[in-house]
Amino acid sequence: MTKRIGYLGPKGTFTKLAVDAAFNGEDKHSFKTIPECIDAVNENMIDIGVVPLENAIEGTVQLTVDYLVHQVRLPIYAEIVVPIQQHLLVHSDFTGDLSEIEEIHSHSHAIAQCHQYIHKYIPWAGIKFTSSTGKAAEIVSGSDKYIAAIGNKLAAEEYGLAIYKENIHDYSNNHTRFAVLAKEKETVHIKHAVDTEKTSLLITLPSDYAGALHQVLSAFAWRKMNLSKIESRPMKTGLGNYFFIVDVNQPYDDVLFPSVKAELEALGCKVTILGTYPVYQLDI
Amino acid sequence: MTKRIGYLGPKGTFTKLAVDAAFNGEDKHSFKTIPECIDAVNENMIDIGVVPLENAIEGTVQLTVDYLVHQVRLPIYAEIVVPIQQHLLVHSDFTGDLSEIEEIHSHSHAIAQCHQYIHKYIPWAGIKFTSSTGKAAEIVSGSDKYIAAIGNKLAAEEYGLAIYKENIHDYSNNHTRFAVLAKEKETVHIKHAVDTEKTSLLITLPSDYAGALHQVLSAFAWRKMNLSKIESRPMKTGLGNYFFIVDVNQPYDDVLFPSVKAELEALGCKVTILGTYPVYQLDI
């Protein structure tokens, strides 16, 4: 049966690029917001949801994490890591050079990611913000003015634009991480080799006392369980309460993780496994 | 002398709301991106820059932190915390009811923050994304159609809109934190009472080994120095290298902090004080 895959739209965005690279020609649906996409998985309208987790252009990790923590607790069954490559896109009829470009259109995050390039090579151009990099490409494709968009390869293809200059982003090691959410693990088949395996935990501290976090990390440290990410976030219930998202660089097992969980619970923490899953680095 | 204050624009955004509440009638300048605003402080075009640090609508903490860490190392001299309150805004001539609203315009984060309200009360409305909440308000003010915007009080005032329904955001404890950057501490005068004092540190680990973070936190824990935030971020120089941003709930002093710094440096860490500063909670 064809699987239904939902992602954060619109066309020509990094999420779509990740979905196209990771999955074969399944039935793909674009959603307008992260909560809508997560809800759709939860309500069985789609089988798989792909939402940004970290350093995204079109979304924010905080919204994804908060929605998964507070509203809809779906397991993460895979993580997709995609390098962010921003290009300067122009109308396919454009034959001029940089000095003729009067306006640059893009999402504010993409503009910011190419700050140094713009500052150095096109400082005179007017900056026009759009709701997404895909939208910027659409505007350029429908214009006869000397304007450019900043976006990825897919945005150029979707809207028939020419890539005037490749890789104009300031940092070459910028990545976006996407969570693949589903109700059934068997649903998720990604057409690439697994890079590493990870387990993500949500840990709520009993109260905000000095050294609480240190005590929590002890449970991982003496077992030599390596953490690749730790992030504190305020609870929505009030100021001064925190939860932590911790990524452990190993798959869930039946000895170490249950022991950590039991110890932390004895300290008064609440521990939830958000997922244990493979990580796929896509070079697209 | 009148101080020149820069902030992330455009009109009617949360950053402007924070700047108006925090500072008297100084000379205020809107910037299009976070890096531009930080650069302007660094190049003495403005005296004070106000940029979002956490949970912002129009910006992202990661961009601010990354730019301060990698490009322009300006000290943080104050933090401003503003509650996020989203309202449903309509044209001042609108006299109908909810069922007549055909479209809702706003920034994607604001749409997401009001997801449950829209889902429950206006599910039929078409969602139109804009580059900011201020832009959405501008569109509604210039339209004669039955459309609404989601934005804050200031957006309503700036564009002469009516607030149809107050506080339609899903969570009442959402805040945006702003960093106040300047070259001279004396420049920063905020017209409110100080809530707490904080010190932010940037800690780079020597290598990615199990328990390294735990060891770092020990230096704070046994001194009973309470951390209110910890976040790991990948270095831009490659995968597998991390730095940590740590917020300590006390001002810098001449005994505890230098000792922590010396101990961590002996372990091979690099420690930078990003700032020691008062926090202002604005109830606007």
Coordinates of C-alpha atoms in Angstrom, one line a residue:
Chain A
M1 CA 0.0 0.0 0.0
T2 CA 1.3 3.5 -0.8
K3 CA 2.3 5.3 2.3
R4 CA 1.0 8.9 2.9
I5 CA 3.8 11.2 3.9
G6 CA 3.2 14.7 5.4
Y7 CA 5.8 17.5 5.5
L8 CA 6.0 21.2 6.3
G9 CA 5.4 22.9 3.0
P10 CA 5.3 24.8 0.7
K11 CA 7.0 23.5 -2.4
G12 CA 10.7 24.2 -2.8
T13 CA 11.6 24.1 0.9
F14 CA 14.3 22.2 2.7
T15 CA 11.7 19.8 4.3
K16 CA 10.5 18.8 0.8
L17 CA 14.1 18.3 -0.2
A18 CA 14.6 16.0 2.7
V19 CA 11.4 14.1 2.1
D20 CA 12.2 13.6 -1.6
A21 CA 15.7 12.3 -0.8
A22 CA 14.6 10.0 2.0
F23 CA 11.5 8.4 0.6
N24 CA 10.6 7.0 -2.8
G25 CA 7.5 8.1 -4.8
E26 CA 4.9 7.8 -2.0
D27 CA 1.9 9.9 -1.7
K28 CA 3.2 13.3 -0.3
H29 CA 1.2 16.0 1.3
S30 CA 2.3 19.5 2.3
F31 CA 1.1 21.0 5.6
K32 CA 1.1 24.6 6.5
T33 CA 2.2 24.3 10.1
I34 CA 4.2 21.9 12.3
P35 CA 1.2 21.2 14.6
E36 CA -1.1 20.4 11.6
C37 CA 1.4 17.9 10.3
I38 CA 1.8 16.2 13.7
D39 CA -2.0 16.2 14.2
A40 CA -2.5 14.5 10.8
V41 CA -0.2 11.6 11.9
N42 CA -2.0 11.3 15.2
E43 CA -5.5 11.3 13.5
N44 CA -4.4 8.7 10.9
M45 CA -4.8 11.1 8.0
I46 CA -1.2 10.4 7.0
D47 CA 1.2 7.5 8.0
I48 CA 4.4 9.5 8.4
G49 CA 5.1 13.1 9.3
V50 CA 8.4 14.8 8.7
V51 CA 9.0 18.0 10.8
P52 CA 12.1 20.1 11.5
L53 CA 13.8 19.5 14.8
E54 CA 16.9 21.7 14.7
N55 CA 18.3 24.7 12.8
A56 CA 15.5 24.8 10.2
I57 CA 14.8 27.6 7.8
E58 CA 11.0 27.3 7.7
G59 CA 10.3 26.1 11.2
T60 CA 11.6 26.0 14.7
V61 CA 12.8 23.1 16.8
Q62 CA 11.1 24.6 19.9
L63 CA 7.7 24.4 18.3
T64 CA 8.2 20.8 17.3
V65 CA 9.6 19.7 20.6
D66 CA 6.9 21.7 22.6
Y67 CA 4.1 20.2 20.5
L68 CA 5.4 16.7 20.9
V69 CA 5.9 17.2 24.7
H70 CA 2.7 18.9 25.5
Q71 CA 0.1 17.9 22.9
V72 CA 0.7 14.8 20.8
R73 CA 3.2 12.2 22.0
L74 CA 4.2 10.5 18.8
P75 CA 7.5 8.4 18.8
I76 CA 10.4 9.6 16.6
Y77 CA 11.4 6.6 14.3
A78 CA 14.2 8.3 12.3
E79 CA 16.2 11.4 12.0
I80 CA 17.2 13.0 8.7
V81 CA 20.1 15.4 8.6
V82 CA 20.4 17.7 5.5
P83 CA 23.1 20.3 4.8
I84 CA 21.8 23.8 4.2
Q85 CA 22.9 25.1 0.9
Q86 CA 21.6 28.4 -0.2
H87 CA 22.0 29.6 -3.8
L88 CA 21.3 32.9 -5.5
L89 CA 18.5 32.3 -7.9
V90 CA 17.5 34.4 -10.9
H91 CA 14.9 34.3 -13.7
S92 CA 15.9 31.9 -16.5
D93 CA 15.9 34.9 -18.9
F94 CA 18.3 36.9 -16.8
T95 CA 21.5 37.5 -18.7
G96 CA 23.0 40.4 -16.7
D97 CA 25.4 40.5 -13.9
L98 CA 25.3 41.0 -10.2
S99 CA 25.4 44.8 -10.4
E100 CA 22.0 44.8 -12.1
I101 CA 20.2 43.0 -9.3
E102 CA 18.0 45.5 -7.5
E103 CA 16.1 43.3 -5.0
I104 CA 16.7 40.0 -3.1
H105 CA 13.7 38.1 -2.0
S106 CA 13.8 35.3 0.7
H107 CA 12.8 34.1 4.1
S108 CA 14.4 36.2 6.8
H109 CA 16.4 33.2 8.1
A110 CA 17.8 32.5 4.6
I111 CA 18.7 36.2 4.2
A112 CA 20.5 36.1 7.5
Q113 CA 22.4 32.9 6.6
C114 CA 23.8 34.7 3.5
H115 CA 24.4 38.0 5.4
Q116 CA 28.1 38.2 4.6
Y117 CA 27.7 37.4 0.9
I118 CA 25.0 40.1 0.4
H119 CA 27.0 42.6 2.5
K120 CA 30.1 42.0 0.3
Y121 CA 28.7 41.5 -3.2
I122 CA 25.2 43.0 -3.5
P123 CA 25.0 45.7 -0.7
W124 CA 22.8 48.0 -2.8
A125 CA 20.0 45.5 -3.3
G126 CA 16.7 46.0 -1.5
I127 CA 15.8 43.1 0.9
K128 CA 12.3 41.8 0.6
F129 CA 11.1 39.2 3.1
T130 CA 8.9 36.3 2.1
S131 CA 7.1 33.7 4.1
S132 CA 9.4 30.9 2.8
T133 CA 12.3 30.4 0.3
G134 CA 9.8 28.7 -2.0
K135 CA 7.6 31.8 -2.1
A136 CA 10.6 33.9 -2.9
A137 CA 11.4 31.7 -5.9
E138 CA 7.8 31.9 -7.0
I139 CA 8.0 35.7 -7.0
V140 CA 11.2 35.8 -9.0
S141 CA 9.7 33.4 -11.6
G142 CA 6.7 35.6 -12.1
S143 CA 8.6 38.9 -12.4
D144 CA 10.3 40.7 -15.3
K145 CA 12.3 42.9 -12.9
Y146 CA 15.9 42.4 -12.1
I147 CA 15.3 40.6 -8.8
A148 CA 16.9 37.5 -7.3
A149 CA 15.8 34.9 -4.7
I150 CA 17.8 33.0 -2.1
G151 CA 16.8 29.3 -1.9
N152 CA 17.9 25.8 -2.5
K153 CA 18.2 23.7 -5.7
L154 CA 14.7 22.4 -5.4
A155 CA 13.3 25.9 -5.3
A156 CA 15.2 26.6 -8.5
E157 CA 13.8 23.4 -10.2
E158 CA 10.2 23.9 -9.0
Y159 CA 10.0 27.4 -10.3
G160 CA 12.3 27.1 -13.3
L161 CA 14.9 29.5 -12.1
A162 CA 18.6 29.6 -12.9
I163 CA 21.2 29.3 -10.2
Y164 CA 23.3 32.4 -10.7
K165 CA 25.8 31.6 -7.8
E166 CA 25.9 28.4 -5.8
N167 CA 26.5 28.1 -2.0
I168 CA 26.3 31.7 -0.9
H169 CA 25.6 30.8 2.7
D170 CA 28.1 32.1 5.3
Y171 CA 28.8 28.7 7.1
S172 CA 29.3 25.5 5.3
N173 CA 28.5 23.3 8.3
N174 CA 24.9 24.4 8.7
H175 CA 22.4 21.4 8.9
T176 CA 18.8 21.0 9.4
R177 CA 17.6 17.9 11.4
F178 CA 14.2 16.5 10.7
A179 CA 12.2 14.1 12.9
V180 CA 10.3 11.3 11.2
L181 CA 7.1 10.6 13.2
A182 CA 4.8 7.7 12.8
K183 CA 2.5 5.5 14.8
E184 CA 4.0 2.2 13.6
K185 CA 7.8 1.7 13.3
E186 CA 7.3 -0.7 10.3
T187 CA 5.9 2.2 8.2
V188 CA 9.2 4.0 8.1
H189 CA 11.6 2.9 5.3
I190 CA 14.3 5.3 4.3
K191 CA 16.3 4.5 1.2
H192 CA 19.8 5.2 2.6
A193 CA 22.4 3.7 4.9
V194 CA 22.1 4.3 8.6
D195 CA 24.7 6.7 9.9
T196 CA 24.4 6.3 13.7
E197 CA 21.7 5.4 16.3
K198 CA 20.4 7.7 18.9
T199 CA 18.0 7.8 21.8
S200 CA 16.2 11.0 22.8
L201 CA 14.9 11.4 26.4
L202 CA 12.7 14.0 28.0
I203 CA 13.6 14.6 31.6
T204 CA 11.6 16.8 34.0
L205 CA 13.3 17.8 37.2
P206 CA 11.3 17.7 40.4
S207 CA 12.2 21.3 41.3
D208 CA 14.7 23.9 40.3
Y209 CA 17.5 23.3 42.8
A210 CA 21.3 23.9 42.4
G211 CA 23.0 20.9 41.0
A212 CA 19.9 18.9 40.0
L213 CA 21.0 18.7 36.4
H214 CA 24.5 17.7 37.5
Q215 CA 23.0 14.8 39.4
V216 CA 20.9 13.8 36.4
L217 CA 23.9 13.7 34.1
S218 CA 25.8 11.5 36.7
A219 CA 23.5 8.7 35.8
F220 CA 24.7 8.8 32.2
A221 CA 28.3 9.7 32.9
W222 CA 29.3 6.8 35.1
R223 CA 27.8 4.4 32.6
K224 CA 29.9 6.1 29.9
M225 CA 26.8 7.0 27.9
N226 CA 27.7 9.8 25.6
L227 CA 25.4 12.8 25.1
S228 CA 25.3 14.6 21.8
K229 CA 22.8 17.2 22.8
I230 CA 21.3 18.7 25.9
E231 CA 18.8 21.5 26.0
S232 CA 16.8 22.9 28.8
R233 CA 13.3 24.3 28.0
P234 CA 10.9 26.0 30.4
M235 CA 7.7 24.1 31.1
K236 CA 4.5 25.8 29.8
T237 CA 3.0 25.5 33.3
G238 CA 4.9 28.4 34.8
L239 CA 8.3 30.1 35.2
G240 CA 11.1 28.3 37.1
N241 CA 10.1 24.8 35.9
Y242 CA 12.3 23.1 33.3
F243 CA 12.5 20.0 31.3
F244 CA 15.5 18.7 29.5
I245 CA 15.9 17.1 26.1
V246 CA 18.9 14.8 26.1
D247 CA 20.2 12.9 23.1
V248 CA 22.2 9.8 23.9
N249 CA 24.5 8.4 21.2
Q250 CA 23.4 4.8 21.4
P251 CA 20.2 2.8 20.8
Y252 CA 17.9 1.9 23.6
D253 CA 18.8 -1.4 25.4
D254 CA 17.3 -3.4 28.1
V255 CA 20.0 -2.9 30.8
L256 CA 21.5 0.7 30.8
F257 CA 18.4 2.7 29.9
P258 CA 16.0 1.1 32.3
S259 CA 18.6 1.5 35.1
V260 CA 19.1 5.2 34.3
K261 CA 15.3 5.7 34.2
A262 CA 14.8 3.9 37.5
E263 CA 17.5 5.9 39.2
L264 CA 16.3 9.3 37.9
E265 CA 12.7 8.4 38.9
A266 CA 14.0 7.6 42.4
L267 CA 15.4 11.2 42.5
G268 CA 11.9 12.5 41.7
C269 CA 12.5 13.1 37.9
K270 CA 10.0 12.2 35.2
V271 CA 11.6 10.4 32.3
T272 CA 10.1 9.8 28.9
I273 CA 11.7 8.1 25.9
L274 CA 10.9 10.3 22.9
G275 CA 12.4 7.7 20.6
T276 CA 15.3 5.4 19.8
Y277 CA 16.1 5.7 16.1
P278 CA 18.6 5.7 13.3
V279 CA 20.1 8.9 11.9
Y280 CA 20.5 9.3 8.1
Q281 CA 22.9 12.0 6.8
L282 CA 21.7 12.9 3.3
D283 CA 24.2 14.6 1.0
I284 CA 21.8 16.5 -1.2
Chain B
M1 CA 22.8 62.9 24.1
T2 CA 20.0 60.9 22.6
K3 CA 20.9 57.2 22.3
R4 CA 20.5 55.4 19.0
I5 CA 18.7 52.1 19.6
G6 CA 18.5 49.4 16.9
Y7 CA 16.0 46.5 16.9
L8 CA 14.8 43.7 14.6
G9 CA 11.9 45.2 12.6
P10 CA 9.5 45.8 11.0
K11 CA 6.8 47.9 12.8
G12 CA 4.3 46.1 15.0
T13 CA 6.5 43.2 16.0
F14 CA 7.4 41.9 19.5
T15 CA 10.9 43.3 19.4
K16 CA 9.5 46.8 18.9
L17 CA 7.0 46.2 21.7
A18 CA 9.9 45.3 24.0
V19 CA 12.0 48.3 22.9
D20 CA 9.2 50.7 23.5
A21 CA 8.4 49.3 26.9
A22 CA 12.1 49.2 28.0
F23 CA 13.4 52.5 26.7
N24 CA 12.1 56.1 26.7
G25 CA 11.8 58.1 23.5
E26 CA 15.3 57.6 22.1
D27 CA 16.2 57.5 18.5
K28 CA 14.9 54.1 17.4
H29 CA 16.1 52.3 14.2
S30 CA 14.5 49.2 12.7
F31 CA 16.9 46.5 11.1
K32 CA 15.9 43.8 8.7
T33 CA 18.1 41.0 10.1
I34 CA 19.7 40.0 13.4
P35 CA 23.3 40.2 11.9
E36 CA 22.7 43.7 10.5
C37 CA 21.5 44.9 13.9
I38 CA 24.6 43.4 15.7
D39 CA 27.0 44.7 13.1
A40 CA 25.5 48.2 13.5
V41 CA 26.4 48.2 17.2
N42 CA 29.8 46.9 16.4
E43 CA 30.4 49.6 13.8
N44 CA 29.1 52.4 16.1
M45 CA 26.2 53.2 13.8
I46 CA 23.9 52.7 16.9
D47 CA 24.6 52.6 20.6
I48 CA 22.3 49.7 21.7
G49 CA 21.0 46.7 19.8
V50 CA 18.0 44.7 20.9
V51 CA 17.9 41.2 19.4
P52 CA 15.8 38.1 20.2
L53 CA 17.5 35.4 22.3
E54 CA 14.8 32.8 22.9
N55 CA 11.4 31.7 21.7
A56 CA 10.9 34.7 19.4
I57 CA 8.3 35.0 16.7
E58 CA 10.3 37.0 14.2
G59 CA 13.8 35.6 14.9
T60 CA 15.7 32.7 16.3
V61 CA 17.9 32.3 19.3
Q62 CA 20.3 30.2 17.3
L63 CA 21.1 32.9 14.8
T64 CA 21.7 35.5 17.6
V65 CA 23.8 33.2 19.6
D66 CA 25.8 31.9 16.6
Y67 CA 26.5 35.4 15.3
L68 CA 27.6 36.6 18.8
V69 CA 29.8 33.5 19.1
H70 CA 31.3 33.4 15.7
Q71 CA 31.3 36.9 14.3
V72 CA 30.9 39.8 16.6
R73 CA 31.6 39.3 20.3
L74 CA 29.5 42.1 22.0
P75 CA 28.7 41.9 25.6
I76 CA 25.1 41.4 26.8
Y77 CA 24.2 44.2 29.2
A78 CA 20.6 43.4 29.9
E79 CA 17.9 40.8 29.2
I80 CA 14.3 41.8 28.5
V81 CA 11.5 39.2 28.9
V82 CA 8.2 39.9 27.3
P83 CA 5.1 37.6 27.4
I84 CA 3.8 36.6 24.0
Q85 CA 0.1 37.6 23.6
Q86 CA -1.5 37.0 20.2
H87 CA -4.8 38.6 19.3
L88 CA -7.2 38.2 16.4
L89 CA -7.1 41.5 14.6
V90 CA -9.7 42.8 12.0
H91 CA -10.3 45.9 10.0
S92 CA -11.7 48.7 12.1
D93 CA -14.8 48.7 9.8
F94 CA -15.5 45.0 10.3
T95 CA -18.8 44.5 12.1
G96 CA -19.5 40.8 11.3
D97 CA -18.8 37.8 13.4
L98 CA -16.2 35.0 13.2
S99 CA -18.2 32.9 10.7
E100 CA -17.6 35.6 8.1
I101 CA -13.8 35.6 8.3
E102 CA -12.5 33.9 5.2
E103 CA -8.7 34.2 5.6
I104 CA -6.2 34.5 8.4
H105 CA -2.9 36.2 7.7
S106 CA 0.2 36.0 9.9
H107 CA 3.8 34.8 10.4
S108 CA 3.9 31.0 10.4
H109 CA 5.1 30.9 14.1
A110 CA 2.2 33.0 15.2
I111 CA -0.3 30.8 13.2
A112 CA 1.3 27.8 14.9
Q113 CA 1.0 29.4 18.3
C114 CA -2.7 29.9 17.8
H115 CA -3.2 26.5 16.2
Q116 CA -5.9 25.2 18.7
Y117 CA -7.9 28.4 18.5
I118 CA -8.0 28.4 14.7
H119 CA -8.7 24.7 14.6
K120 CA -11.7 25.1 17.0
Y121 CA -13.3 28.4 16.1
I122 CA -12.3 29.3 12.5
P123 CA -11.3 25.9 10.8
W124 CA -12.7 27.0 7.4
A125 CA -10.5 30.0 7.1
G126 CA -7.7 30.0 4.5
I127 CA -4.2 30.4 6.1
K128 CA -2.0 33.0 4.4
F129 CA 1.6 33.3 5.6
T130 CA 3.4 36.6 5.8
S131 CA 7.0 37.5 6.6
S132 CA 6.0 39.0 10.0
T133 CA 3.0 39.7 12.2
G134 CA 3.4 43.4 11.3
K135 CA 3.1 42.7 7.6
A136 CA -0.1 40.7 8.2
A137 CA -1.6 43.6 10.1
E138 CA -0.7 45.9 7.2
I139 CA -2.4 43.6 4.7
V140 CA -5.6 43.5 6.7
S141 CA -5.6 47.3 7.1
G142 CA -5.5 47.7 3.3
S143 CA -8.1 45.1 2.5
D144 CA -11.8 45.4 2.1
K145 CA -12.3 41.6 2.3
Y146 CA -13.3 39.6 5.3
I147 CA -9.8 38.8 6.5
A148 CA -8.1 38.8 9.9
A149 CA -4.5 39.0 11.1
I150 CA -2.9 37.4 14.2
G151 CA -0.6 39.8 16.0
N152 CA 0.0 41.8 19.1
K153 CA -1.5 45.0 20.5
L154 CA 1.2 47.1 18.8
A155 CA 0.4 45.7 15.4
A156 CA -3.2 46.7 16.0
E157 CA -2.3 50.2 17.0
E158 CA 0.3 50.7 14.2
Y159 CA -2.2 49.8 11.5
G160 CA -5.4 51.0 13.1
L161 CA -7.0 47.5 13.4
A162 CA -9.6 46.4 15.9
I163 CA -8.9 43.6 18.3
Y164 CA -11.7 41.1 17.7
K165 CA -10.6 38.6 20.2
E166 CA -7.8 38.9 22.8
N167 CA -5.2 36.2 23.8
I168 CA -5.9 33.5 21.3
H169 CA -2.5 31.9 21.8
D170 CA -2.5 28.2 23.0
Y171 CA -0.1 28.6 25.9
S172 CA -0.3 31.5 28.4
N173 CA 3.3 31.1 29.6
N174 CA 5.1 31.8 26.3
H175 CA 7.8 34.4 26.5
T176 CA 10.3 36.0 24.3
R177 CA 13.7 36.9 25.7
F178 CA 15.7 39.7 24.2
A179 CA 19.4 40.5 24.6
V180 CA 20.4 44.1 24.9
L181 CA 23.9 44.6 23.3
A182 CA 26.1 47.6 23.6
K183 CA 29.8 48.5 23.7
E184 CA 29.5 50.5 26.9
K185 CA 27.6 49.3 29.9
E186 CA 26.8 52.9 30.9
T187 CA 24.7 53.4 27.7
V188 CA 22.0 50.9 28.8
H189 CA 19.3 52.4 31.0
I190 CA 16.1 50.5 31.3
K191 CA 13.1 52.2 32.9
H192 CA 12.0 49.2 35.0
A193 CA 12.9 47.4 38.2
V194 CA 15.5 44.6 37.9
D195 CA 14.0 41.2 38.4
T196 CA 17.1 39.0 38.8
E197 CA 20.7 38.9 37.8
K198 CA 22.3 36.4 35.5
T199 CA 25.6 35.5 34.0
S200 CA 25.9 33.7 30.6
L201 CA 28.9 31.6 29.7
L202 CA 30.1 30.0 26.6
I203 CA 32.0 26.8 27.2
T204 CA 33.7 24.8 24.5
L205 CA 34.7 21.2 25.4
P206 CA 38.1 20.0 24.3
S207 CA 36.7 16.9 22.6
D208 CA 33.5 14.9 22.5
Y209 CA 34.0 12.3 25.2
A210 CA 31.5 10.6 27.5
G211 CA 30.9 12.5 30.7
A212 CA 32.7 15.7 29.7
L213 CA 29.7 17.8 30.2
H214 CA 29.1 16.2 33.5
Q215 CA 32.5 17.1 34.6
V216 CA 32.0 20.7 33.5
L217 CA 28.7 20.9 35.5
S218 CA 30.5 19.6 38.6
A219 CA 32.4 22.9 38.8
F220 CA 29.1 24.7 39.2
A221 CA 27.3 22.1 41.2
W222 CA 29.6 21.8 44.2
R223 CA 29.6 25.6 44.5
K224 CA 25.8 25.5 44.6
M225 CA 25.7 27.8 41.5
N226 CA 22.2 27.3 40.0
L227 CA 21.9 27.0 36.3
S228 CA 18.7 28.3 34.7
K229 CA 19.5 27.2 31.1
I230 CA 21.9 24.9 29.4
E231 CA 22.0 24.4 25.7
S232 CA 24.5 22.5 23.5
R233 CA 25.2 23.8 19.9
P234 CA 27.3 22.3 17.3
M235 CA 30.4 24.3 16.3
K236 CA 30.4 25.6 12.8
T237 CA 33.8 24.1 12.2
G238 CA 32.5 20.5 11.8
L239 CA 30.3 17.8 13.2
G240 CA 31.0 16.3 16.6
N241 CA 32.3 19.5 18.1
Y242 CA 30.0 21.3 20.6
F243 CA 29.9 24.4 22.6
F244 CA 27.5 25.0 25.5
I245 CA 25.7 28.1 26.5
V246 CA 25.1 28.1 30.3
D247 CA 23.1 30.7 32.2
V248 CA 24.0 31.0 35.9
N249 CA 21.4 32.6 38.2
Q250 CA 23.8 35.0 39.9
P251 CA 25.9 38.0 38.9
Y252 CA 29.6 37.6 38.2
D253 CA 31.8 37.9 41.2
D254 CA 35.6 37.9 41.9
V255 CA 35.8 34.5 43.6
L256 CA 33.4 31.8 42.3
F257 CA 33.4 32.6 38.6
P258 CA 37.2 33.0 38.2
S259 CA 37.7 29.7 40.1
V260 CA 35.2 27.9 37.9
K261 CA 36.9 29.4 34.8
A262 CA 40.3 28.3 36.0
E263 CA 39.2 24.8 36.7
L264 CA 37.5 24.3 33.4
E265 CA 40.5 25.7 31.5
A266 CA 42.7 23.2 33.4
L267 CA 40.4 20.5 32.0
G268 CA 41.0 21.8 28.5
C269 CA 37.8 23.8 28.0
K270 CA 37.6 27.3 26.6
V271 CA 35.4 29.6 28.7
T272 CA 34.0 33.0 27.6
I273 CA 31.8 35.3 29.7
L274 CA 29.1 36.4 27.3
G275 CA 27.7 38.8 29.9
T276 CA 26.6 39.4 33.5
Y277 CA 23.5 41.4 33.5
P278 CA 20.1 42.2 35.0
V279 CA 16.9 40.6 33.8
Y280 CA 13.8 42.8 33.3
Q281 CA 10.3 41.1 33.1
L282 CA 8.0 43.5 31.3
D283 CA 4.3 43.0 31.7
I284 CA 3.0 44.5 28.5

